[in-house]
Coordinates of C-alpha atoms in Angstrom, one line a residue:
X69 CA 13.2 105.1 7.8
X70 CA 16.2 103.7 9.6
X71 CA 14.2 100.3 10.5
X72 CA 13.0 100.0 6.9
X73 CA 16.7 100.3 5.9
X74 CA 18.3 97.9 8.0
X75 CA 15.6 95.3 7.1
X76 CA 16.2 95.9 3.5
X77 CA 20.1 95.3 4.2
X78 CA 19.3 92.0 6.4
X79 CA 17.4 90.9 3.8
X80 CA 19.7 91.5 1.1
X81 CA 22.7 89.6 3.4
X82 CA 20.1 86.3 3.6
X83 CA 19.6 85.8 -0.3
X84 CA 23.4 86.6 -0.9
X85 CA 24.0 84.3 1.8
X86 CA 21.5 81.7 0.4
X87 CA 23.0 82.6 -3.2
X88 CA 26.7 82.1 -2.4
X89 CA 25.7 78.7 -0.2
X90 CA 23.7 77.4 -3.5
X91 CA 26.7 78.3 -5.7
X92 CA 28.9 76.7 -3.5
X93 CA 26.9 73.3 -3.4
X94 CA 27.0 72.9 -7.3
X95 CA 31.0 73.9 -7.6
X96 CA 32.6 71.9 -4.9
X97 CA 33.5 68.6 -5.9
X98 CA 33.6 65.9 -3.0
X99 CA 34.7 62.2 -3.0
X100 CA 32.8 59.9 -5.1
X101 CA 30.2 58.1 -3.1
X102 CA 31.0 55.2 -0.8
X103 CA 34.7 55.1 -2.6
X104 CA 33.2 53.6 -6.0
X105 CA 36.0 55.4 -7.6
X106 CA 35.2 57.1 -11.0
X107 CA 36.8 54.9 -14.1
X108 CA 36.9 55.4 -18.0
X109 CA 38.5 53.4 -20.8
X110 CA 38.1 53.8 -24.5
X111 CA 39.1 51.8 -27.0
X112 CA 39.3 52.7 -31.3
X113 CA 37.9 50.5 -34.0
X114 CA 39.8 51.9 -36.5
X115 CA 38.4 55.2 -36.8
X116 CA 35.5 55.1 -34.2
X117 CA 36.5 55.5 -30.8
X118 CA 34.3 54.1 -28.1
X119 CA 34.8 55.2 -24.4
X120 CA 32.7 53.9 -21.3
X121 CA 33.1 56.0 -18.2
X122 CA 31.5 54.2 -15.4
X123 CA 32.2 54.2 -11.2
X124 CA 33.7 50.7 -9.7
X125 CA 32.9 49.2 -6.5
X126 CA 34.5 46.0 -5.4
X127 CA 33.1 43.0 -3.8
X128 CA 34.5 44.0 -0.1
X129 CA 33.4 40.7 1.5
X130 CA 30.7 39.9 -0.1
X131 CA 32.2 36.9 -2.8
X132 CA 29.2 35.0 -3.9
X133 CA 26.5 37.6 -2.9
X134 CA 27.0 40.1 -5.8
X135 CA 24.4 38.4 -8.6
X136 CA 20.7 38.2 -7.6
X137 CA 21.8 40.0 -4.4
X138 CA 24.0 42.8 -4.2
X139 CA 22.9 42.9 -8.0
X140 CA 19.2 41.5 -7.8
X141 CA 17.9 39.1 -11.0
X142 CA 14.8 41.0 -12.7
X143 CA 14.2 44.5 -12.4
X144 CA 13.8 46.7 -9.0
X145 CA 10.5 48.8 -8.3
X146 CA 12.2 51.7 -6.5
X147 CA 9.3 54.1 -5.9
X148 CA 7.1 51.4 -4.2
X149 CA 9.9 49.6 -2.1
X150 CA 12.1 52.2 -1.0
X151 CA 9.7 55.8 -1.4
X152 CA 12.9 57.0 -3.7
X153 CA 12.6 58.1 -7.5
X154 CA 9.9 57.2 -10.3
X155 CA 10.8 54.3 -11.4
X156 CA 8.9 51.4 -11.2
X157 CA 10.8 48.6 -13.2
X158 CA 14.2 49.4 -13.0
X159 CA 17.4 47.4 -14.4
X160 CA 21.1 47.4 -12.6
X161 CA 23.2 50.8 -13.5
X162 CA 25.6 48.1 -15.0
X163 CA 27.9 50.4 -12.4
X164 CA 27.9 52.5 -9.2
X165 CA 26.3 56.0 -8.5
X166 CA 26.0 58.0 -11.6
X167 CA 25.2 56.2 -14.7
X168 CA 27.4 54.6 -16.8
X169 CA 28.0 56.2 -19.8
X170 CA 29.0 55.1 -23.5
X171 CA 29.8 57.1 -25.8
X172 CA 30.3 56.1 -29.7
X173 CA 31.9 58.6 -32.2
X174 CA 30.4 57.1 -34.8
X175 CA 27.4 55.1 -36.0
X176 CA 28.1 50.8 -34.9
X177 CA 26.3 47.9 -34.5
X178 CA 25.8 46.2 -31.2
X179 CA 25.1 42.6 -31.2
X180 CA 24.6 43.0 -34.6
X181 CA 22.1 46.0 -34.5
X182 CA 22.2 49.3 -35.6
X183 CA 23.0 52.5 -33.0
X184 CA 23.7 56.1 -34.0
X185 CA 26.6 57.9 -32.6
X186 CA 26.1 59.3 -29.3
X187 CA 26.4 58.9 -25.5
X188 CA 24.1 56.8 -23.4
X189 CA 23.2 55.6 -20.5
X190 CA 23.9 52.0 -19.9
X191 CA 22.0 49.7 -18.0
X192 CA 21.5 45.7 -17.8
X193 CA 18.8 43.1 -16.7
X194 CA 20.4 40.4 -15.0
X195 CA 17.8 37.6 -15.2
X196 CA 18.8 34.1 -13.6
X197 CA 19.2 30.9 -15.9
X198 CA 18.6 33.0 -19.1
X199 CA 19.9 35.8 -21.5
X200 CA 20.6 39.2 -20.1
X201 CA 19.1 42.1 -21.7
X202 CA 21.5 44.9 -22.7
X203 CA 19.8 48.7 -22.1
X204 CA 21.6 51.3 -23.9
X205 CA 19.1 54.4 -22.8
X206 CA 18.9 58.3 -24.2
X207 CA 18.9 59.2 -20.5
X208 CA 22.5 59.8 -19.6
X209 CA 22.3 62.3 -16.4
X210 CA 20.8 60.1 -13.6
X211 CA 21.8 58.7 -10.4
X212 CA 21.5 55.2 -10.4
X213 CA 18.5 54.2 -12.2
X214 CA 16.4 55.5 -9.4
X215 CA 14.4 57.5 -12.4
X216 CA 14.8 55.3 -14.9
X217 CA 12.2 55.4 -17.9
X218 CA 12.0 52.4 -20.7
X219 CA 10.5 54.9 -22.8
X220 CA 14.1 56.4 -22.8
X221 CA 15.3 53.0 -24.4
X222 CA 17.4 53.1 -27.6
X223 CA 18.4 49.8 -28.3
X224 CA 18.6 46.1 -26.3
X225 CA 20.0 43.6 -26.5
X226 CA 20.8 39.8 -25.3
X227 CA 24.0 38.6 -24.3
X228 CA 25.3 35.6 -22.1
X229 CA 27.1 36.2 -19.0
X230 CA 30.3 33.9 -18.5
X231 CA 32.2 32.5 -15.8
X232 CA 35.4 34.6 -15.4
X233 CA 38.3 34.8 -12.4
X234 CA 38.0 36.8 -9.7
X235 CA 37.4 40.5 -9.8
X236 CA 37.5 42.6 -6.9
X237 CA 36.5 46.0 -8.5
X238 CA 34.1 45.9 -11.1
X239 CA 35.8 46.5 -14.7
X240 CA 35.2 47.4 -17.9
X241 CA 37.8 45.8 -20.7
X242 CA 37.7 45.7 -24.2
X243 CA 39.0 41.8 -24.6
X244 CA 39.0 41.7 -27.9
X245 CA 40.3 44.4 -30.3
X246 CA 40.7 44.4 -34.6
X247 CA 39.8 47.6 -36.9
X248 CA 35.9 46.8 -37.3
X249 CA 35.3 44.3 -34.1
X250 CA 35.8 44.5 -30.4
X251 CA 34.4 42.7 -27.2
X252 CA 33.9 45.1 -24.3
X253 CA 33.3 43.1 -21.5
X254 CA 32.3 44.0 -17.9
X255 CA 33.9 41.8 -15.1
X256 CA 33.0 41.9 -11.6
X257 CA 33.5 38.9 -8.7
X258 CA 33.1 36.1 -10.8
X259 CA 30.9 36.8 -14.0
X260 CA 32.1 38.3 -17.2
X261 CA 29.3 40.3 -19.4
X262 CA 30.6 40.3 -22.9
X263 CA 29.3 42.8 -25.8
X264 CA 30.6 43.2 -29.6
X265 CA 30.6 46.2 -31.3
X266 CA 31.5 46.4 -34.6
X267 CA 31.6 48.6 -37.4
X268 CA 30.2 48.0 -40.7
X269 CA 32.2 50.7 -42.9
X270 CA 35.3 50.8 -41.6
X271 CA 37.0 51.5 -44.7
X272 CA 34.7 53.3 -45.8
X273 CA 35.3 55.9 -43.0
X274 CA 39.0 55.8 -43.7
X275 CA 37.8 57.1 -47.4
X276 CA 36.1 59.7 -46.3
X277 CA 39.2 60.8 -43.7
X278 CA 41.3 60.6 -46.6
X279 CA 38.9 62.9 -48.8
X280 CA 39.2 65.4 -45.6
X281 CA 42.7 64.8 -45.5
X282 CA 43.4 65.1 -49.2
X283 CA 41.3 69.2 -48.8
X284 CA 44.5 70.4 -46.1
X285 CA 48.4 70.0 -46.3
X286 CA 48.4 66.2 -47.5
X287 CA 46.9 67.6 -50.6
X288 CA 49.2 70.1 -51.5
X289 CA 52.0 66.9 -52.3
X290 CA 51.8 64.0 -55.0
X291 CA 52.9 61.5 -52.3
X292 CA 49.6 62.3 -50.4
X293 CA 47.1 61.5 -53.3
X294 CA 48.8 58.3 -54.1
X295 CA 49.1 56.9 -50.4
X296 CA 45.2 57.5 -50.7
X297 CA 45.7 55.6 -54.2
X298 CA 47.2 53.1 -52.8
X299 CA 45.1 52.5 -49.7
X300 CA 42.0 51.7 -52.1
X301 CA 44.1 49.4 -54.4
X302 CA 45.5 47.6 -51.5
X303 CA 42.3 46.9 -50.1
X304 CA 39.9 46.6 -53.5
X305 CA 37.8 49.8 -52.0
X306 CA 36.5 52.9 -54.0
X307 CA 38.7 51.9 -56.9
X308 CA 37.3 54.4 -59.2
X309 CA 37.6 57.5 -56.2
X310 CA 41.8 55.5 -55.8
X311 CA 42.2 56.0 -59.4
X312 CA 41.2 59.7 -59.8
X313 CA 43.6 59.9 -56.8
X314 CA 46.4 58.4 -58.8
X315 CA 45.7 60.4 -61.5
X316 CA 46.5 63.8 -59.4
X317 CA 49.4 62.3 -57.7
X318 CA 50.7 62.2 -61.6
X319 CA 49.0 65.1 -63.5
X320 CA 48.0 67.4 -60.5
X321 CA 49.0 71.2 -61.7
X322 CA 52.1 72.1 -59.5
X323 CA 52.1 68.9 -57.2
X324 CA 51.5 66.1 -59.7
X325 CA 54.9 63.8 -61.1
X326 CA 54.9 61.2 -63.2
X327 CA 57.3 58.8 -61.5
X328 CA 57.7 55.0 -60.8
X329 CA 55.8 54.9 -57.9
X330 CA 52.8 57.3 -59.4
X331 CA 52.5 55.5 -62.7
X332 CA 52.3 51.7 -61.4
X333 CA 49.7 53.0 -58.5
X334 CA 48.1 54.5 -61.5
X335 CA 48.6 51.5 -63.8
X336 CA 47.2 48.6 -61.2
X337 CA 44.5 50.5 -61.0
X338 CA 43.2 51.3 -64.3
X339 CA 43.6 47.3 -64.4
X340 CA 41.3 47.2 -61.3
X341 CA 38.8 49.6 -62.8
X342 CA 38.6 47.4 -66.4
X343 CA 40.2 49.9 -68.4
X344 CA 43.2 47.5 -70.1
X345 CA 44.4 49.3 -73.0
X346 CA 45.2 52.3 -70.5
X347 CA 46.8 50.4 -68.1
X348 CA 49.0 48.7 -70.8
X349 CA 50.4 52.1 -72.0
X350 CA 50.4 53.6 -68.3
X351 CA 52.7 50.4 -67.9
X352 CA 54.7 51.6 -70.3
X353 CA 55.6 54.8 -69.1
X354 CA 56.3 53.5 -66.0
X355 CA 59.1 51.2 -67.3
X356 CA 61.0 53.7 -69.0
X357 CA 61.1 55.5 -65.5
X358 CA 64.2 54.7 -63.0
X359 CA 63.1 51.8 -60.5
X360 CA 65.1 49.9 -58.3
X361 CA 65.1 46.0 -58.8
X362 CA 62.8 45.8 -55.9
X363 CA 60.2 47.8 -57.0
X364 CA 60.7 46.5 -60.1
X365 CA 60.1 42.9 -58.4
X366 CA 57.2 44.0 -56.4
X367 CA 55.2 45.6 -59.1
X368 CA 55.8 42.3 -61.1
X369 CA 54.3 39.8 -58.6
X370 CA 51.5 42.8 -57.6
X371 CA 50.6 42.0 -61.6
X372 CA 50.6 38.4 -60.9
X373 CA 48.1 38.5 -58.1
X374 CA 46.0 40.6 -60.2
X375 CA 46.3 37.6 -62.8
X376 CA 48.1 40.1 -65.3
X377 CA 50.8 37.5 -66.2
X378 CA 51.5 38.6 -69.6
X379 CA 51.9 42.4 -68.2
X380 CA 54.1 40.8 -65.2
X381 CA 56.2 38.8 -68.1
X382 CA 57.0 42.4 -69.2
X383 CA 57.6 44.0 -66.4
X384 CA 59.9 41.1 -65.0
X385 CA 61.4 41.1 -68.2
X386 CA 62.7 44.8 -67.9
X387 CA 63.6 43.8 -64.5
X388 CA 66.4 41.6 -66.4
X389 CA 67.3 43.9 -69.0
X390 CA 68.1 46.9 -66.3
X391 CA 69.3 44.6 -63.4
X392 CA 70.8 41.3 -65.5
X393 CA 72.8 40.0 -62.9
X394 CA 70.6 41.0 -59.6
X395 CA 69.5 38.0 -58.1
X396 CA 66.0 39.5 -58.2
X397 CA 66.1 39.6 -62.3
X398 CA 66.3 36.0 -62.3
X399 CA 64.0 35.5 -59.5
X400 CA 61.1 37.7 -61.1
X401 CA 61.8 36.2 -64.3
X402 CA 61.1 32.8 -63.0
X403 CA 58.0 33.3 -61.2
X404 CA 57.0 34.6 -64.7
X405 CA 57.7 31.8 -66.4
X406 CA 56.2 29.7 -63.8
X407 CA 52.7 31.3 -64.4
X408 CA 53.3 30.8 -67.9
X409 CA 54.0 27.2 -67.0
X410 CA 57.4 27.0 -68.4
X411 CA 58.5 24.6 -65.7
X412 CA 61.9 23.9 -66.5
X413 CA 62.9 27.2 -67.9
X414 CA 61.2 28.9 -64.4
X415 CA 64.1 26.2 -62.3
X416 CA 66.7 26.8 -64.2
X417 CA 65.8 30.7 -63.3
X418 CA 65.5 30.1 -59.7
X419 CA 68.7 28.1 -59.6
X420 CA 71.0 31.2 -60.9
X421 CA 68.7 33.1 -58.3
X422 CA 70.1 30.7 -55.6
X423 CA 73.8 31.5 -56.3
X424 CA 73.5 35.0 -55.5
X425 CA 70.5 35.3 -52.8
X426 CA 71.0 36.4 -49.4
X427 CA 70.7 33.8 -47.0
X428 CA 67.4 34.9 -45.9
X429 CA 66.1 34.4 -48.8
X430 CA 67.4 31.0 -49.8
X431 CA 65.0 28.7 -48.0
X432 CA 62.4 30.4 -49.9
X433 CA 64.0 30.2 -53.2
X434 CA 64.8 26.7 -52.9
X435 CA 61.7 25.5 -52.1
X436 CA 60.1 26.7 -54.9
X437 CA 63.2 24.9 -57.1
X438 CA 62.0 21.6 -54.7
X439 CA 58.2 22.2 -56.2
X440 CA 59.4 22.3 -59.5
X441 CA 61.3 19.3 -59.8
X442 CA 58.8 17.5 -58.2

């Protein structure tokens, strides 16, 4: 009885042992593999952010060995040449150790072609003297690309590699940024690998923020619904969704006030949505409101971009009746008698303009007396 228990006991000890050495293995973190040092760099388009997390090696002495060498052209057959992993016809890791990873938080195009929100794994085929393919793979857990699968392939696609200075540590930058476009480009010795991602609805996303928005604190104020108003006049998007926006940031129970700013949003864009005799009544309304003589001025020329002269005439008009010697009465005035092509009534406007303009704003001013006389 005493031998059975003291085996039971040793035997307990060795899988706790083994236990507690297992655990240990998969919690302790140790330096990343021959110093490729761990990276990550993200970058928004607008809305979408995209963030590549990757580990760097540098060339350490090996300038003009890295591609088709350290990096061979064509793909490597792992499980035949070195007895390691599955994989038979395997691409570059585009990176060191673990794969490189890139994530997209919402749906973009690549090179022009379509790929769902996510994280992959990325990999490229270097091929000498043409096109190099670019693997974005569902697999995003292995080492290398020791187990790599094409069936695991989401999207490729062909870029150009380019000749770029020096880079000691491979890098990933993003060369090239605007709201719906950006180039992320890997650099390493002396090649750079660009790629562009863009984003088809970009506005459209912003829309549908807003609408989210518009459901928490922002919607509980009249100055929220018409900065969403605004955003969709500004840009010509969702103009019927911008005008039910302006019409709660001036009727909302509670929140809503009919103001200046509220009833010209409101007013440009029933004009943008074809409804006329609304907007000329809205316009109205939003004259007999208190405005200062520059937003009486900007509304004015906002109507003359939208080729509304004869509601811009008006609204410059009260512009002179409420401000008659503001330099910006006679200035408005003029630019509507220029689109009415009243030439010589529109310099003689500009002229009294002159006389009482800052001095920032004379050039500007004068030129347009310059244009007229010619």
């Amino acid at each position: 009885m005493q031998h059975s228990t003291i085996f039971i006991r040793t035997c307990l000890v060795c899988l706790l042992s083994t236990a507690l050495s297992s655990f240990a293995q998969q919690s302790i973190v140790l330096p990343p593999s021959g110093g490729n040092q761990i990276s990550e760099v993200s970058q928004y388009l607008g809305l979408v952010k995209v963030t590549v997390t990757y580990s760097s090696p540098d060339v350490a002495g090996r300038e003009g060995g890295i591609w088709g060498k350290v990096v061979p052209y064509g793909t490597t057959d792992f499980k035949n040449t070195q007895g390691y992993g599955t994989a038979t016809a395997a691409p570059w890791r585009a990176g060191a150790n673990e794969n490189t990873i890139i994530t997209f938080s919402h749906d973009v195009l690549v090179e022009g072609k379509d790929l769902a929100a996510g994280s992959y794994g990325f990999h490229i085929l270097p091929l000498e003297n043409e096109a190099w393919e670019m693997i974005f793979s569902e697999e995003t857990t292995g080492w290398g690309s020791y187990y790599y699968e094409e069936e695991n392939d989401v999207l490729r696609v062909e870029v150009s590699p380019k000749e770029a200075p020096f880079h000691e540590y491979l890098t990933y930058e993003f060369t090239e940024r605007k709201l719906d476009t950006a180039v992320l480009a890997l650099f390493w010795e002396n090649k750079a690998i660009p790629l562009t991602i863009s984003v088809p609805n970009a506005m459209e996303l912003y829309i549908a923020k807003m609408k989210d928005d518009l459901q928490g604190s922002a919607g509980f104020t009249w100055q929220g619904f018409n900065t969403a108003a605004t955003f969709c006049l500004q840009n010509d998007i969702a103009l019927t969704q911008g005008l039910a926006w302006a019409e709660q940031s001036v009727s909302q129970p509670f929140i809503g006030e009919a103001n200046f700013t509220t009833l010209s949003t409101k007013a440009m864009l029933e004009i943008k949505n074809g409804e006329k005799e609304a907007s000329a009544k809205t316009l109205a309304m939003t004259l007999a409101e208190k405005a200062t003589p520059v937003q009486l001025y900007q509304m004015g020329n906002g109507l003359l971009s939208m080729e509304e002269v004869d509601l811009a005439v008006q609204t410059f008009n009260a512009l002179s009746e409420k401000f008659p010697d503001n330099w910006l009465s006679h200035l408005g005035v003029g630019a509507g008698q220029k689109a009415k092509g009243e030439m010589q009534k529109a310099r003689d406007s500009y002229k009294k303009a002159l006389e009482t303009a800052p001095a920032g704003y004379k050039g500007f001013i004068q030129s347009n007396i310059d244009s007229l006389e010619g």
